[in-house]
């Protein structure tokens, strides 16, 4: 019989247990979420009024850059990996991840990557200040010296993601309990399987593009320097070939979580399971052939513009299928609205709104007016905050009783939800308006006509920030104690994770379960 | 707890009041929620396209959210509703795959048409070269000698909140781009340093200005007026401070303006021959410095430690004149942020600003640089 955890810090440093590693990923990502959130609050505080009040433009640009990088690579991606670590083995009836030692390694290099990234703030010349998309030559010839450290930290994060993805694929393909055929897998497992392939496909591309930057900066090459025969637009093509699949890496697991939660609280099976799987796969495929819609204004030939416009519009079809399936799952169910369900329902509504603005952005001629304005900021925050963040939050509330054996405080959960929901909409909805009215993104100061909506956004942002404190408090209290959760926790939830006791023992499914 | 809540809501309300009294005169533009219709045919069709997609999204949203809210209201366990157990229907899945596809095709048709219009840059009446610099725009009227930089004219004191903000805060320039109405104006866009993006919403033109590339865009403005825009691509520190102002005027007025500017350019050439006094150069140099150099080196000449070196007491500004001329005219070899100003500024302005830098901020070199010295320096290189 398997043994229990080591004691003290050694348990965490040397652990190969998927639950321990999952918890570390989740805590780490929450810390990064707060850090990146504080940076967002610096941005929103500066934008509260026209004029420069709190920070100077140099530092403002460092904040927008670091906020983006930390949220994408530090908050959202590790949180999904954390959920995958905790849940995938339990969902497929496996005793652990397929490659436990590598699992430990892929987590433990992350804190070093982010410590290095964060340390650039204290370096001479400041932190990276060229936006999370780091377009050359602003990020090469014109970049601060700390860019080299940024590049190295991206390399480490990429290595961590690739190891995580390999581990997830190996686990899913090899360690399913007998009888768990692919088309019987929970959707969270399916979406993660597809996400893992996306990661393996595009993280090396990111590593490639930052390595080319490194060569341009230090070794005299001219990949992106027009004066040396290079091409600044090449940077954007390579970056977005990574970048577009990357945004789906941040949303596909979210689809999986929501597809798990809605049926539980609608007390009705998910509508269109197989079409959900095919839709996810189609979205993943399309994500590779739409990258240049981020670059409609770079002056591509019209054939290119048309191709990328049509391909991008096509994404609306499988995404629509998913939304329709969720709504139909809710239709004629017997719904209750506990905190995970509230977050999941808000996900469907707000993600759909983000999808609508995405469809508008896909229309190339209209995009010439939207591109690089706050309309884009509104769009991607609507898909990422209610998309990734809300689904992760929903997942945490949903599985927290299984992890800790205790029920979270439902009232506090609902307070968290409503604060976050109101804060989020106050923050990001007005951004549609100022964007359409002509406010460019990434500016530290703005013309007077944008003042009112910016003020509302800033207030909303602080509200949203405050909501996360409630979340932290609720989770800590649940970990410490509280009402004991039953093994099933919810009303007849589906999935193998509910067949083990609450809290889940340190080792689960040492012998494979029977799958009907 | 309740008290805390009340305070939470009182706080923003109070701030809102303070703010609205500050910006009262902005009445017309405030709370703008939609894209502007614009003043060109392309802008109008872009706007129409935007509204068409918007209403399609609204219609789909009403339908989807309608069903969703209906079931959230009706199909609740608390109302005693028993869950149905259906979970599959190939026909339904096909229907909601095919119908959206048809809607998308309906949207793609007008979008494609507008895109072809936007890309039709042939047969322009006037060509203007637009060059992005950190952090200003340069306009060259091709086929004439007219060429000038367009800088932000909002004073630093307004940005730092030491003065009330003017009506067109951050959307005003010293020299606007002047174009005639009812003529097809083609813009040829490029950049000198990093990528910029030239955007004037009312013209529906947004095109990246990329070093080493020349992009094309065009506009035929219907109504005379002043149209304001901004750089749309993050281009460094002062990305938010390089606006675009386009002044569309009747053709006769445009021609008069152009010949006036051509004359002024000729006069400027003549000035190069003149010998200036120290005071003339120092005074002119201060203006040039504040317009061109102060963004990085700061108005007090102290620079920004770690990013932009100080002029006050700098080795170059208090060293041999050759070195000073060299870095201002040809830029820095090690730090690309220090651009080559030899082509950006006139000989007179170069002479003035170098004289100024060598004698301001406590630098006390006592030397004067004449425009002709600049010419000689350029010629011997």
mmCIF file with all atom_site columns, N, CA and C in Angstrom, chain A residues 22-50:
data_model
loop_
_atom_site.group_PDB
_atom_site.id
_atom_site.type_symbol
_atom_site.label_atom_id
_atom_site.label_alt_id
_atom_site.label_comp_id
_atom_site.label_asym_id
_atom_site.label_entity_id
_atom_site.label_seq_id
_atom_site.pdbx_PDB_ins_code
_atom_site.Cartn_x
_atom_site.Cartn_y
_atom_site.Cartn_z
_atom_site.occupancy
_atom_site.B_iso_or_equiv
_atom_site.pdbx_formal_charge
_atom_site.auth_seq_id
_atom_site.auth_comp_id
_atom_site.auth_asym_id
_atom_site.auth_atom_id
_atom_site.pdbx_PDB_model_num
ATOM 1  N N  . UNK A 1 22 ? -0.888 19.737 -7.792  1.00 0.00 ? 22 UNK A N  1
ATOM 2  C CA . UNK A 1 22 ? -2.062 20.521 -8.204  1.00 0.00 ? 22 UNK A CA 1
ATOM 3  C C  . UNK A 1 22 ? -2.309 21.679 -7.256  1.00 0.00 ? 22 UNK A C  1
ATOM 4  N N  . UNK A 1 23 ? -2.225 21.399 -5.944  1.00 0.00 ? 23 UNK A N  1
ATOM 5  C CA . UNK A 1 23 ? -2.443 22.472 -4.972  1.00 0.00 ? 23 UNK A CA 1
ATOM 6  C C  . UNK A 1 23 ? -1.394 23.555 -5.115  1.00 0.00 ? 23 UNK A C  1
ATOM 7  N N  . UNK A 1 24 ? -0.124 23.144 -5.312  1.00 0.00 ? 24 UNK A N  1
ATOM 8  C CA . UNK A 1 24 ? 0.923  24.151 -5.447  1.00 0.00 ? 24 UNK A CA 1
ATOM 9  C C  . UNK A 1 24 ? 0.681  25.006 -6.679  1.00 0.00 ? 24 UNK A C  1
ATOM 10 N N  . UNK A 1 25 ? 0.306  24.375 -7.803  1.00 0.00 ? 25 UNK A N  1
ATOM 11 C CA . UNK A 1 25 ? -0.012 25.139 -9.008  1.00 0.00 ? 25 UNK A CA 1
ATOM 12 C C  . UNK A 1 25 ? -1.119 26.155 -8.721  1.00 0.00 ? 25 UNK A C  1
ATOM 13 N N  . UNK A 1 26 ? -2.155 25.702 -8.013  1.00 0.00 ? 26 UNK A N  1
ATOM 14 C CA . UNK A 1 26 ? -3.299 26.592 -7.787  1.00 0.00 ? 26 UNK A CA 1
ATOM 15 C C  . UNK A 1 26 ? -2.923 27.751 -6.877  1.00 0.00 ? 26 UNK A C  1
ATOM 16 N N  . UNK A 1 27 ? -2.188 27.484 -5.806  1.00 0.00 ? 27 UNK A N  1
ATOM 17 C CA . UNK A 1 27 ? -1.769 28.580 -4.924  1.00 0.00 ? 27 UNK A CA 1
ATOM 18 C C  . UNK A 1 27 ? -0.835 29.533 -5.641  1.00 0.00 ? 27 UNK A C  1
ATOM 19 N N  . UNK A 1 28 ? 0.065  28.963 -6.416  1.00 0.00 ? 28 UNK A N  1
ATOM 20 C CA . UNK A 1 28 ? 0.997  29.814 -7.155  1.00 0.00 ? 28 UNK A CA 1
ATOM 21 C C  . UNK A 1 28 ? 0.231  30.727 -8.111  1.00 0.00 ? 28 UNK A C  1
ATOM 22 N N  . UNK A 1 29 ? -0.715 30.134 -8.834  1.00 0.00 ? 29 UNK A N  1
ATOM 23 C CA . UNK A 1 29 ? -1.431 30.945 -9.813  1.00 0.00 ? 29 UNK A CA 1
ATOM 24 C C  . UNK A 1 29 ? -2.283 31.999 -9.116  1.00 0.00 ? 29 UNK A C  1
ATOM 25 N N  . UNK A 1 30 ? -2.806 31.668 -7.934  1.00 0.00 ? 30 UNK A N  1
ATOM 26 C CA . UNK A 1 30 ? -3.592 32.679 -7.219  1.00 0.00 ? 30 UNK A CA 1
ATOM 27 C C  . UNK A 1 30 ? -2.693 33.835 -6.772  1.00 0.00 ? 30 UNK A C  1
ATOM 28 N N  . UNK A 1 31 ? -1.485 33.505 -6.332  1.00 0.00 ? 31 UNK A N  1
ATOM 29 C CA . UNK A 1 31 ? -0.546 34.573 -5.951  1.00 0.00 ? 31 UNK A CA 1
ATOM 30 C C  . UNK A 1 31 ? -0.232 35.453 -7.152  1.00 0.00 ? 31 UNK A C  1
ATOM 31 N N  . UNK A 1 32 ? -0.022 34.816 -8.305  1.00 0.00 ? 32 UNK A N  1
ATOM 32 C CA . UNK A 1 32 ? 0.272  35.591 -9.512  1.00 0.00 ? 32 UNK A CA 1
ATOM 33 C C  . UNK A 1 32 ? -0.948 36.421 -9.936  1.00 0.00 ? 32 UNK A C  1
ATOM 34 N N  . UNK A 1 33 ? -2.128 35.843 -9.724  1.00 0.00 ? 33 UNK A N  1
ATOM 35 C CA . UNK A 1 33 ? -3.378 36.550 -10.048 1.00 0.00 ? 33 UNK A CA 1
ATOM 36 C C  . UNK A 1 33 ? -3.483 37.830 -9.221  1.00 0.00 ? 33 UNK A C  1
ATOM 37 N N  . UNK A 1 34 ? -3.136 37.740 -7.935  1.00 0.00 ? 34 UNK A N  1
ATOM 38 C CA . UNK A 1 34 ? -3.176 38.940 -7.091  1.00 0.00 ? 34 UNK A CA 1
ATOM 39 C C  . UNK A 1 34 ? -2.096 39.940 -7.520  1.00 0.00 ? 34 UNK A C  1
ATOM 40 N N  . UNK A 1 35 ? -0.913 39.410 -7.847  1.00 0.00 ? 35 UNK A N  1
ATOM 41 C CA . UNK A 1 35 ? 0.175  40.300 -8.262  1.00 0.00 ? 35 UNK A CA 1
ATOM 42 C C  . UNK A 1 35 ? -0.184 41.022 -9.562  1.00 0.00 ? 35 UNK A C  1
ATOM 43 N N  . UNK A 1 36 ? -0.613 40.242 -10.561 1.00 0.00 ? 36 UNK A N  1
ATOM 44 C CA . UNK A 1 36 ? -1.020 40.842 -11.836 1.00 0.00 ? 36 UNK A CA 1
ATOM 45 C C  . UNK A 1 36 ? -2.204 41.768 -11.650 1.00 0.00 ? 36 UNK A C  1
ATOM 46 N N  . UNK A 1 37 ? -3.072 41.414 -10.698 1.00 0.00 ? 37 UNK A N  1
ATOM 47 C CA . UNK A 1 37 ? -4.234 42.253 -10.415 1.00 0.00 ? 37 UNK A CA 1
ATOM 48 C C  . UNK A 1 37 ? -3.816 43.590 -9.820  1.00 0.00 ? 37 UNK A C  1
ATOM 49 N N  . UNK A 1 38 ? -2.816 43.552 -8.929  1.00 0.00 ? 38 UNK A N  1
ATOM 50 C CA . UNK A 1 38 ? -2.333 44.816 -8.356  1.00 0.00 ? 38 UNK A CA 1
ATOM 51 C C  . UNK A 1 38 ? -1.787 45.719 -9.459  1.00 0.00 ? 38 UNK A C  1
ATOM 52 N N  . UNK A 1 39 ? -1.115 45.093 -10.430 1.00 0.00 ? 39 UNK A N  1
ATOM 53 C CA . UNK A 1 39 ? -0.592 45.898 -11.541 1.00 0.00 ? 39 UNK A CA 1
ATOM 54 C C  . UNK A 1 39 ? -1.738 46.507 -12.342 1.00 0.00 ? 39 UNK A C  1
ATOM 55 N N  . UNK A 1 40 ? -2.802 45.726 -12.538 1.00 0.00 ? 40 UNK A N  1
ATOM 56 C CA . UNK A 1 40 ? -3.975 46.258 -13.238 1.00 0.00 ? 40 UNK A CA 1
ATOM 57 C C  . UNK A 1 40 ? -4.558 47.426 -12.454 1.00 0.00 ? 40 UNK A C  1
ATOM 58 N N  . UNK A 1 41 ? -4.515 47.331 -11.140 1.00 0.00 ? 41 UNK A N  1
ATOM 59 C CA . UNK A 1 41 ? -5.072 48.420 -10.330 1.00 0.00 ? 41 UNK A CA 1
ATOM 60 C C  . UNK A 1 41 ? -4.211 49.680 -10.433 1.00 0.00 ? 41 UNK A C  1
ATOM 61 N N  . UNK A 1 42 ? -2.898 49.503 -10.593 1.00 0.00 ? 42 UNK A N  1
ATOM 62 C CA . UNK A 1 42 ? -2.052 50.684 -10.845 1.00 0.00 ? 42 UNK A CA 1
ATOM 63 C C  . UNK A 1 42 ? -2.494 51.346 -12.147 1.00 0.00 ? 42 UNK A C  1
ATOM 64 N N  . UNK A 1 43 ? -2.727 50.512 -13.165 1.00 0.00 ? 43 UNK A N  1
ATOM 65 C CA . UNK A 1 43 ? -3.163 51.035 -14.464 1.00 0.00 ? 43 UNK A CA 1
ATOM 66 C C  . UNK A 1 43 ? -4.488 51.779 -14.308 1.00 0.00 ? 43 UNK A C  1
ATOM 67 N N  . UNK A 1 44 ? -5.436 51.121 -13.629 1.00 0.00 ? 44 UNK A N  1
ATOM 68 C CA . UNK A 1 44 ? -6.769 51.731 -13.504 1.00 0.00 ? 44 UNK A CA 1
ATOM 69 C C  . UNK A 1 44 ? -6.716 52.970 -12.629 1.00 0.00 ? 44 UNK A C  1
ATOM 70 N N  . UNK A 1 45 ? -5.846 53.006 -11.636 1.00 0.00 ? 45 UNK A N  1
ATOM 71 C CA . UNK A 1 45 ? -5.753 54.198 -10.798 1.00 0.00 ? 45 UNK A CA 1
ATOM 72 C C  . UNK A 1 45 ? -5.222 55.370 -11.613 1.00 0.00 ? 45 UNK A C  1
ATOM 73 N N  . UNK A 1 46 ? -4.231 55.103 -12.470 1.00 0.00 ? 46 UNK A N  1
ATOM 74 C CA . UNK A 1 46 ? -3.689 56.172 -13.300 1.00 0.00 ? 46 UNK A CA 1
ATOM 75 C C  . UNK A 1 46 ? -4.748 56.663 -14.289 1.00 0.00 ? 46 UNK A C  1
ATOM 76 N N  . UNK A 1 47 ? -5.580 55.751 -14.771 1.00 0.00 ? 47 UNK A N  1
ATOM 77 C CA . UNK A 1 47 ? -6.573 56.127 -15.784 1.00 0.00 ? 47 UNK A CA 1
ATOM 78 C C  . UNK A 1 47 ? -7.860 56.649 -15.170 1.00 0.00 ? 47 UNK A C  1
ATOM 79 N N  . UNK A 1 48 ? -7.875 56.798 -13.853 1.00 0.00 ? 48 UNK A N  1
ATOM 80 C CA . UNK A 1 48 ? -9.097 57.279 -13.204 1.00 0.00 ? 48 UNK A CA 1
ATOM 81 C C  . UNK A 1 48 ? -9.476 58.661 -13.717 1.00 0.00 ? 48 UNK A C  1
ATOM 82 N N  . UNK A 1 49 ? -8.478 59.474 -13.999 1.00 0.00 ? 49 UNK A N  1
ATOM 83 C CA . UNK A 1 49 ? -8.715 60.836 -14.473 1.00 0.00 ? 49 UNK A CA 1
ATOM 84 C C  . UNK A 1 49 ? -7.742 61.157 -15.586 1.00 0.00 ? 49 UNK A C  1
ATOM 85 N N  . UNK A 1 50 ? -8.105 62.089 -16.497 1.00 0.00 ? 50 UNK A N  1
ATOM 86 C CA . UNK A 1 50 ? -7.112 62.533 -17.486 1.00 0.00 ? 50 UNK A CA 1
ATOM 87 C C  . UNK A 1 50 ? -5.953 63.232 -16.791 1.00 0.00 ? 50 UNK A C  1
#
